[in-house]
């Protein structure tokens, strides 16, 4: 969805997709828009997400917004609190450590299987993803680079053909993206720009043990680069974020 659309245009588009704009495609577009705003740090940790305000901005019902917020809560991008409603999740130092510990255990453990299964076409696909990530960083597109890095790791997990673990890695990567967006360093993802290419090289060679060891160093470097400083929450201007 084009984030430059006016609120009126969003409402009109929503109406075309059904009563109050509550269609599956509309919900998916709103989900992506809110998710992107969180990862891109336009919606900051702790920011309150009022159902009525979001419903007005996007031209959908509060019931539709509630379902979208519940989906974001499952991915731990949003926190739902009884009687207080939804807010952007504020990762703590302990939570960040837990996320990267989990990634160490799961992603490193998957590398031998990925090395065994990876195809030439998948190697080419991963190298293209790594190239796009490098270009985003060079161009100062930090948020895009974070999302591309998460997509790279999720795609790697998918090659293992273990759907349950791949889904778990995808959720961990979404959580990591928020942590990096909030506590990472601008223009840098905590690892060398060629790290993903080096990892692909080990996988292409079928060396799962080297790939697992490299992945461990890679994730530790990202975690070590974080500068976790608590910030005060603030009320976001949703019309400004999602409007013109």
mmCIF file of C-alpha atoms in Angstrom:
data_model
loop_
_atom_site.group_PDB
_atom_site.id
_atom_site.type_symbol
_atom_site.label_atom_id
_atom_site.label_comp_id
_atom_site.label_asym_id
_atom_site.label_seq_id
_atom_site.Cartn_x
_atom_site.Cartn_y
_atom_site.Cartn_z
ATOM 1 C CA UNK A 1 0.000 0.000 0.000
ATOM 2 C CA UNK A 2 1.272 3.464 -0.940
ATOM 3 C CA UNK A 3 2.002 5.244 2.323
ATOM 4 C CA UNK A 4 1.687 8.616 0.559
ATOM 5 C CA UNK A 5 -2.054 8.142 0.071
ATOM 6 C CA UNK A 6 -4.276 10.644 1.839
ATOM 7 C CA UNK A 7 -6.583 9.454 4.578
ATOM 8 C CA UNK A 8 -9.565 10.100 2.267
ATOM 9 C CA UNK A 9 -8.005 7.926 -0.434
ATOM 10 C CA UNK A 10 -7.382 5.153 2.091
ATOM 11 C CA UNK A 11 -11.017 5.244 3.185
ATOM 12 C CA UNK A 12 -12.234 5.210 -0.416
ATOM 13 C CA UNK A 13 -9.967 2.251 -1.212
ATOM 14 C CA UNK A 14 -11.231 0.489 1.887
ATOM 15 C CA UNK A 15 -14.861 1.003 0.859
ATOM 16 C CA UNK A 16 -14.199 -0.651 -2.496
ATOM 17 C CA UNK A 17 -12.990 -3.770 -0.665
ATOM 18 C CA UNK A 18 -16.161 -4.255 1.330
ATOM 19 C CA UNK A 19 -18.124 -2.844 4.233
ATOM 20 C CA UNK A 20 -15.870 -0.479 6.196
ATOM 21 C CA UNK A 21 -13.028 -1.721 4.038
ATOM 22 C CA UNK A 22 -12.810 -4.963 6.017
ATOM 23 C CA UNK A 23 -11.556 -7.239 3.231
ATOM 24 C CA UNK A 24 -8.696 -9.745 3.457
ATOM 25 C CA UNK A 25 -6.546 -7.767 1.023
ATOM 26 C CA UNK A 26 -7.220 -4.559 2.914
ATOM 27 C CA UNK A 27 -6.306 -6.155 6.237
ATOM 28 C CA UNK A 28 -3.049 -7.480 4.772
ATOM 29 C CA UNK A 29 -2.142 -4.033 3.427
ATOM 30 C CA UNK A 30 -2.847 -2.383 6.797
ATOM 31 C CA UNK A 31 -0.871 -5.083 8.606
ATOM 32 C CA UNK A 32 2.142 -4.432 6.339
ATOM 33 C CA UNK A 33 1.809 -0.683 6.756
ATOM 34 C CA UNK A 34 1.785 -0.830 10.565
ATOM 35 C CA UNK A 35 4.517 -3.478 10.648
ATOM 36 C CA UNK A 36 6.743 -1.360 8.384
ATOM 37 C CA UNK A 37 6.131 1.734 10.514
ATOM 38 C CA UNK A 38 7.270 -0.189 13.606
ATOM 39 C CA UNK A 39 10.380 -1.645 11.962
ATOM 40 C CA UNK A 40 11.244 1.712 10.385
ATOM 41 C CA UNK A 41 10.926 3.328 13.824
ATOM 42 C CA UNK A 42 8.230 5.769 12.689
ATOM 43 C CA UNK A 43 6.134 4.178 15.426
ATOM 44 C CA UNK A 44 8.484 4.097 18.393
ATOM 45 C CA UNK A 45 8.647 1.531 21.216
ATOM 46 C CA UNK A 46 5.991 2.232 23.809
ATOM 47 C CA UNK A 47 3.825 4.245 21.401
ATOM 48 C CA UNK A 48 0.132 3.645 22.123
ATOM 49 C CA UNK A 49 -1.921 2.271 19.238
ATOM 50 C CA UNK A 50 -5.542 3.286 19.791
ATOM 51 C CA UNK A 51 -8.032 1.151 17.920
ATOM 52 C CA UNK A 52 -10.381 4.054 17.215
ATOM 53 C CA UNK A 53 -7.595 6.264 15.864
ATOM 54 C CA UNK A 54 -6.229 3.512 13.615
ATOM 55 C CA UNK A 55 -9.731 2.675 12.403
ATOM 56 C CA UNK A 56 -10.234 6.317 11.420
ATOM 57 C CA UNK A 57 -6.864 6.621 9.717
ATOM 58 C CA UNK A 58 -7.300 3.459 7.633
ATOM 59 C CA UNK A 59 -11.062 3.652 7.128
ATOM 60 C CA UNK A 60 -11.836 0.231 8.567
ATOM 61 C CA UNK A 61 -13.797 -1.030 11.565
ATOM 62 C CA UNK A 62 -12.331 -1.304 15.056
ATOM 63 C CA UNK A 63 -12.982 -5.048 14.836
ATOM 64 C CA UNK A 64 -10.718 -5.238 11.780
ATOM 65 C CA UNK A 65 -8.006 -3.188 13.493
ATOM 66 C CA UNK A 66 -8.267 -5.402 16.580
ATOM 67 C CA UNK A 67 -7.575 -8.510 14.486
ATOM 68 C CA UNK A 68 -4.552 -6.854 12.892
ATOM 69 C CA UNK A 69 -3.159 -5.808 16.284
ATOM 70 C CA UNK A 70 -3.646 -9.340 17.577
ATOM 71 C CA UNK A 71 -1.632 -10.643 14.622
ATOM 72 C CA UNK A 72 1.145 -8.136 15.343
ATOM 73 C CA UNK A 73 1.057 -9.191 18.997
ATOM 74 C CA UNK A 74 1.654 -12.810 17.985
ATOM 75 C CA UNK A 75 4.829 -11.611 16.262
ATOM 76 C CA UNK A 76 5.705 -9.615 19.417
ATOM 77 C CA UNK A 77 5.827 -6.335 17.532
ATOM 78 C CA UNK A 78 2.840 -5.107 19.544
ATOM 79 C CA UNK A 79 1.995 -5.616 23.219
ATOM 80 C CA UNK A 80 -1.659 -5.977 24.265
ATOM 81 C CA UNK A 81 -2.431 -4.970 27.855
ATOM 82 C CA UNK A 82 -5.861 -5.435 29.496
ATOM 83 C CA UNK A 83 -7.702 -2.105 29.939
ATOM 84 C CA UNK A 84 -4.807 -0.209 28.360
ATOM 85 C CA UNK A 85 -4.987 -1.549 24.831
ATOM 86 C CA UNK A 86 -2.139 -1.936 22.336
ATOM 87 C CA UNK A 87 1.283 -0.349 22.188
ATOM 88 C CA UNK A 88 4.459 -0.890 20.195
ATOM 89 C CA UNK A 89 6.564 -3.445 22.026
ATOM 90 C CA UNK A 90 9.516 -2.002 23.899
ATOM 91 C CA UNK A 91 12.309 -4.633 23.841
ATOM 92 C CA UNK A 92 14.441 -4.829 26.983
ATOM 93 C CA UNK A 93 18.053 -5.942 27.269
ATOM 94 C CA UNK A 94 16.927 -9.309 28.664
ATOM 95 C CA UNK A 95 14.433 -9.823 25.852
ATOM 96 C CA UNK A 96 17.046 -8.977 23.240
ATOM 97 C CA UNK A 97 19.389 -11.539 24.791
ATOM 98 C CA UNK A 98 16.642 -14.157 24.803
ATOM 99 C CA UNK A 99 15.892 -13.550 21.128
ATOM 100 C CA UNK A 100 19.523 -13.872 20.056
ATOM 101 C CA UNK A 101 20.059 -16.910 22.280
ATOM 102 C CA UNK A 102 17.097 -18.564 20.566
ATOM 103 C CA UNK A 103 18.470 -17.644 17.147
ATOM 104 C CA UNK A 104 21.828 -19.148 18.080
ATOM 105 C CA UNK A 105 20.235 -22.457 19.015
ATOM 106 C CA UNK A 106 17.845 -22.725 16.083
ATOM 107 C CA UNK A 107 19.655 -21.115 13.141
ATOM 108 C CA UNK A 108 23.039 -22.651 13.890
ATOM 109 C CA UNK A 109 21.385 -26.019 14.335
ATOM 110 C CA UNK A 110 19.737 -25.748 10.915
ATOM 111 C CA UNK A 111 22.927 -25.024 8.967
ATOM 112 C CA UNK A 112 24.042 -28.659 8.394
ATOM 113 C CA UNK A 113 20.646 -29.515 6.923
ATOM 114 C CA UNK A 114 20.623 -26.369 4.801
ATOM 115 C CA UNK A 115 24.106 -27.232 3.499
ATOM 116 C CA UNK A 116 22.883 -30.699 2.597
ATOM 117 C CA UNK A 117 19.766 -29.510 0.774
ATOM 118 C CA UNK A 118 20.741 -26.201 -0.862
ATOM 119 C CA UNK A 119 20.517 -26.038 -4.661
ATOM 120 C CA UNK A 120 22.364 -23.929 -7.206
ATOM 121 C CA UNK A 121 19.204 -21.884 -7.796
ATOM 122 C CA UNK A 122 18.868 -21.201 -4.059
ATOM 123 C CA UNK A 123 22.521 -20.150 -3.848
ATOM 124 C CA UNK A 124 21.877 -17.646 -6.639
ATOM 125 C CA UNK A 125 18.725 -16.408 -4.885
ATOM 126 C CA UNK A 126 20.574 -15.906 -1.585
ATOM 127 C CA UNK A 127 23.451 -14.051 -3.251
ATOM 128 C CA UNK A 128 20.954 -11.689 -4.863
ATOM 129 C CA UNK A 129 19.318 -11.065 -1.483
ATOM 130 C CA UNK A 130 22.729 -10.365 0.062
ATOM 131 C CA UNK A 131 23.547 -7.958 -2.785
ATOM 132 C CA UNK A 132 20.324 -6.026 -2.248
ATOM 133 C CA UNK A 133 21.048 -5.791 1.479
ATOM 134 C CA UNK A 134 24.535 -4.355 0.801
ATOM 135 C CA UNK A 135 23.104 -1.831 -1.655
ATOM 136 C CA UNK A 136 20.488 -0.727 0.865
ATOM 137 C CA UNK A 137 23.177 -0.128 3.498
ATOM 138 C CA UNK A 138 25.358 1.771 1.021
ATOM 139 C CA UNK A 139 22.383 3.932 0.129
ATOM 140 C CA UNK A 140 21.654 4.715 3.767
ATOM 141 C CA UNK A 141 18.393 2.738 3.687
ATOM 142 C CA UNK A 142 18.783 1.266 7.160
ATOM 143 C CA UNK A 143 15.207 0.052 7.539
ATOM 144 C CA UNK A 144 15.255 -1.653 4.140
ATOM 145 C CA UNK A 145 18.583 -3.312 4.992
ATOM 146 C CA UNK A 146 17.181 -4.615 8.289
ATOM 147 C CA UNK A 147 14.164 -6.121 6.534
ATOM 148 C CA UNK A 148 16.332 -7.641 3.796
ATOM 149 C CA UNK A 149 18.642 -9.190 6.400
ATOM 150 C CA UNK A 150 15.654 -10.701 8.211
ATOM 151 C CA UNK A 151 14.310 -12.044 4.915
ATOM 152 C CA UNK A 152 17.703 -13.594 4.157
ATOM 153 C CA UNK A 153 17.790 -15.483 7.461
ATOM 154 C CA UNK A 154 14.171 -16.582 7.114
ATOM 155 C CA UNK A 155 14.848 -17.860 3.591
ATOM 156 C CA UNK A 156 17.871 -19.807 4.836
ATOM 157 C CA UNK A 157 15.704 -21.514 7.447
ATOM 158 C CA UNK A 158 13.150 -22.341 4.774
ATOM 159 C CA UNK A 159 15.727 -24.271 2.768
ATOM 160 C CA UNK A 160 15.950 -26.757 5.655
ATOM 161 C CA UNK A 161 12.423 -27.929 4.711
ATOM 162 C CA UNK A 162 11.433 -27.915 8.395
ATOM 163 C CA UNK A 163 8.337 -25.740 8.207
ATOM 164 C CA UNK A 164 7.879 -25.484 11.986
ATOM 165 C CA UNK A 165 11.422 -24.265 12.652
ATOM 166 C CA UNK A 166 11.375 -22.011 9.572
ATOM 167 C CA UNK A 167 8.217 -20.327 10.886
ATOM 168 C CA UNK A 168 9.849 -19.896 14.307
ATOM 169 C CA UNK A 169 12.950 -18.337 12.730
ATOM 170 C CA UNK A 170 10.719 -15.953 10.779
ATOM 171 C CA UNK A 171 9.123 -14.774 14.014
ATOM 172 C CA UNK A 172 12.501 -14.414 15.710
ATOM 173 C CA UNK A 173 13.742 -12.369 12.767
ATOM 174 C CA UNK A 174 10.726 -10.048 12.993
ATOM 175 C CA UNK A 175 11.520 -9.549 16.667
ATOM 176 C CA UNK A 176 15.204 -8.999 15.876
ATOM 177 C CA UNK A 177 14.268 -6.418 13.247
ATOM 178 C CA UNK A 178 12.513 -4.347 15.902
ATOM 179 C CA UNK A 179 15.490 -4.711 18.251
ATOM 180 C CA UNK A 180 17.914 -3.642 15.500
ATOM 181 C CA UNK A 181 15.714 -0.732 14.421
ATOM 182 C CA UNK A 182 15.575 0.566 17.983
ATOM 183 C CA UNK A 183 19.025 -0.256 19.349
ATOM 184 C CA UNK A 184 21.233 -0.773 16.290
ATOM 185 C CA UNK A 185 23.748 1.631 14.791
ATOM 186 C CA UNK A 186 22.847 3.681 11.718
ATOM 187 C CA UNK A 187 24.481 2.447 8.521
ATOM 188 C CA UNK A 188 25.576 -0.798 10.142
ATOM 189 C CA UNK A 189 23.853 -4.045 11.079
ATOM 190 C CA UNK A 190 26.506 -5.202 13.526
ATOM 191 C CA UNK A 191 28.253 -7.482 11.036
ATOM 192 C CA UNK A 192 30.557 -7.163 8.054
ATOM 193 C CA UNK A 193 28.882 -6.420 4.727
ATOM 194 C CA UNK A 194 30.300 -9.622 3.232
ATOM 195 C CA UNK A 195 29.151 -11.907 6.091
ATOM 196 C CA UNK A 196 26.145 -13.281 4.256
ATOM 197 C CA UNK A 197 28.209 -13.969 1.127
ATOM 198 C CA UNK A 198 30.796 -15.847 3.198
ATOM 199 C CA UNK A 199 28.041 -17.890 4.817
ATOM 200 C CA UNK A 200 26.593 -18.754 1.404
ATOM 201 C CA UNK A 201 30.043 -19.944 0.350
ATOM 202 C CA UNK A 202 30.220 -22.499 3.168
ATOM 203 C CA UNK A 203 26.698 -23.709 2.401
ATOM 204 C CA UNK A 204 27.415 -23.988 -1.314
ATOM 205 C CA UNK A 205 30.480 -26.090 -0.495
ATOM 206 C CA UNK A 206 28.307 -28.383 1.623
ATOM 207 C CA UNK A 207 30.266 -27.551 4.774
ATOM 208 C CA UNK A 208 27.475 -27.451 7.343
ATOM 209 C CA UNK A 209 29.758 -27.393 10.384
ATOM 210 C CA UNK A 210 31.708 -24.365 9.131
ATOM 211 C CA UNK A 211 28.424 -22.678 8.227
ATOM 212 C CA UNK A 212 27.068 -23.295 11.745
ATOM 213 C CA UNK A 213 30.231 -21.891 13.363
ATOM 214 C CA UNK A 214 30.149 -18.867 11.080
ATOM 215 C CA UNK A 215 26.461 -18.263 11.785
ATOM 216 C CA UNK A 216 27.214 -18.317 15.518
ATOM 217 C CA UNK A 217 29.922 -15.635 15.142
ATOM 218 C CA UNK A 218 27.657 -13.632 12.844
ATOM 219 C CA UNK A 219 24.764 -13.529 15.333
ATOM 220 C CA UNK A 220 27.086 -12.738 18.259
ATOM 221 C CA UNK A 221 28.521 -9.793 16.328
ATOM 222 C CA UNK A 222 25.044 -8.405 15.674
ATOM 223 C CA UNK A 223 24.053 -8.759 19.325
ATOM 224 C CA UNK A 224 27.311 -7.172 20.509
ATOM 225 C CA UNK A 225 26.675 -4.111 18.311
ATOM 226 C CA UNK A 226 23.417 -3.176 20.056
ATOM 227 C CA UNK A 227 23.306 -0.070 22.241
ATOM 228 C CA UNK A 228 20.293 -0.563 24.476
ATOM 229 C CA UNK A 229 19.114 2.719 26.014
ATOM 230 C CA UNK A 230 15.579 3.049 27.346
ATOM 231 C CA UNK A 231 13.452 5.842 25.881
ATOM 232 C CA UNK A 232 10.291 7.454 27.195
ATOM 233 C CA UNK A 233 7.137 6.486 25.331
ATOM 234 C CA UNK A 234 5.216 9.132 23.413
ATOM 235 C CA UNK A 235 1.822 9.406 21.751
ATOM 236 C CA UNK A 236 2.282 9.100 17.957
ATOM 237 C CA UNK A 237 0.483 11.260 15.393
ATOM 238 C CA UNK A 238 -1.100 8.467 13.345
ATOM 239 C CA UNK A 239 -2.403 10.791 10.640
ATOM 240 C CA UNK A 240 1.120 12.120 10.125
ATOM 241 C CA UNK A 241 2.642 8.637 10.027
ATOM 242 C CA UNK A 242 0.104 6.979 7.730
ATOM 243 C CA UNK A 243 -1.211 10.030 5.862
ATOM 244 C CA UNK A 244 0.638 12.465 3.618
#
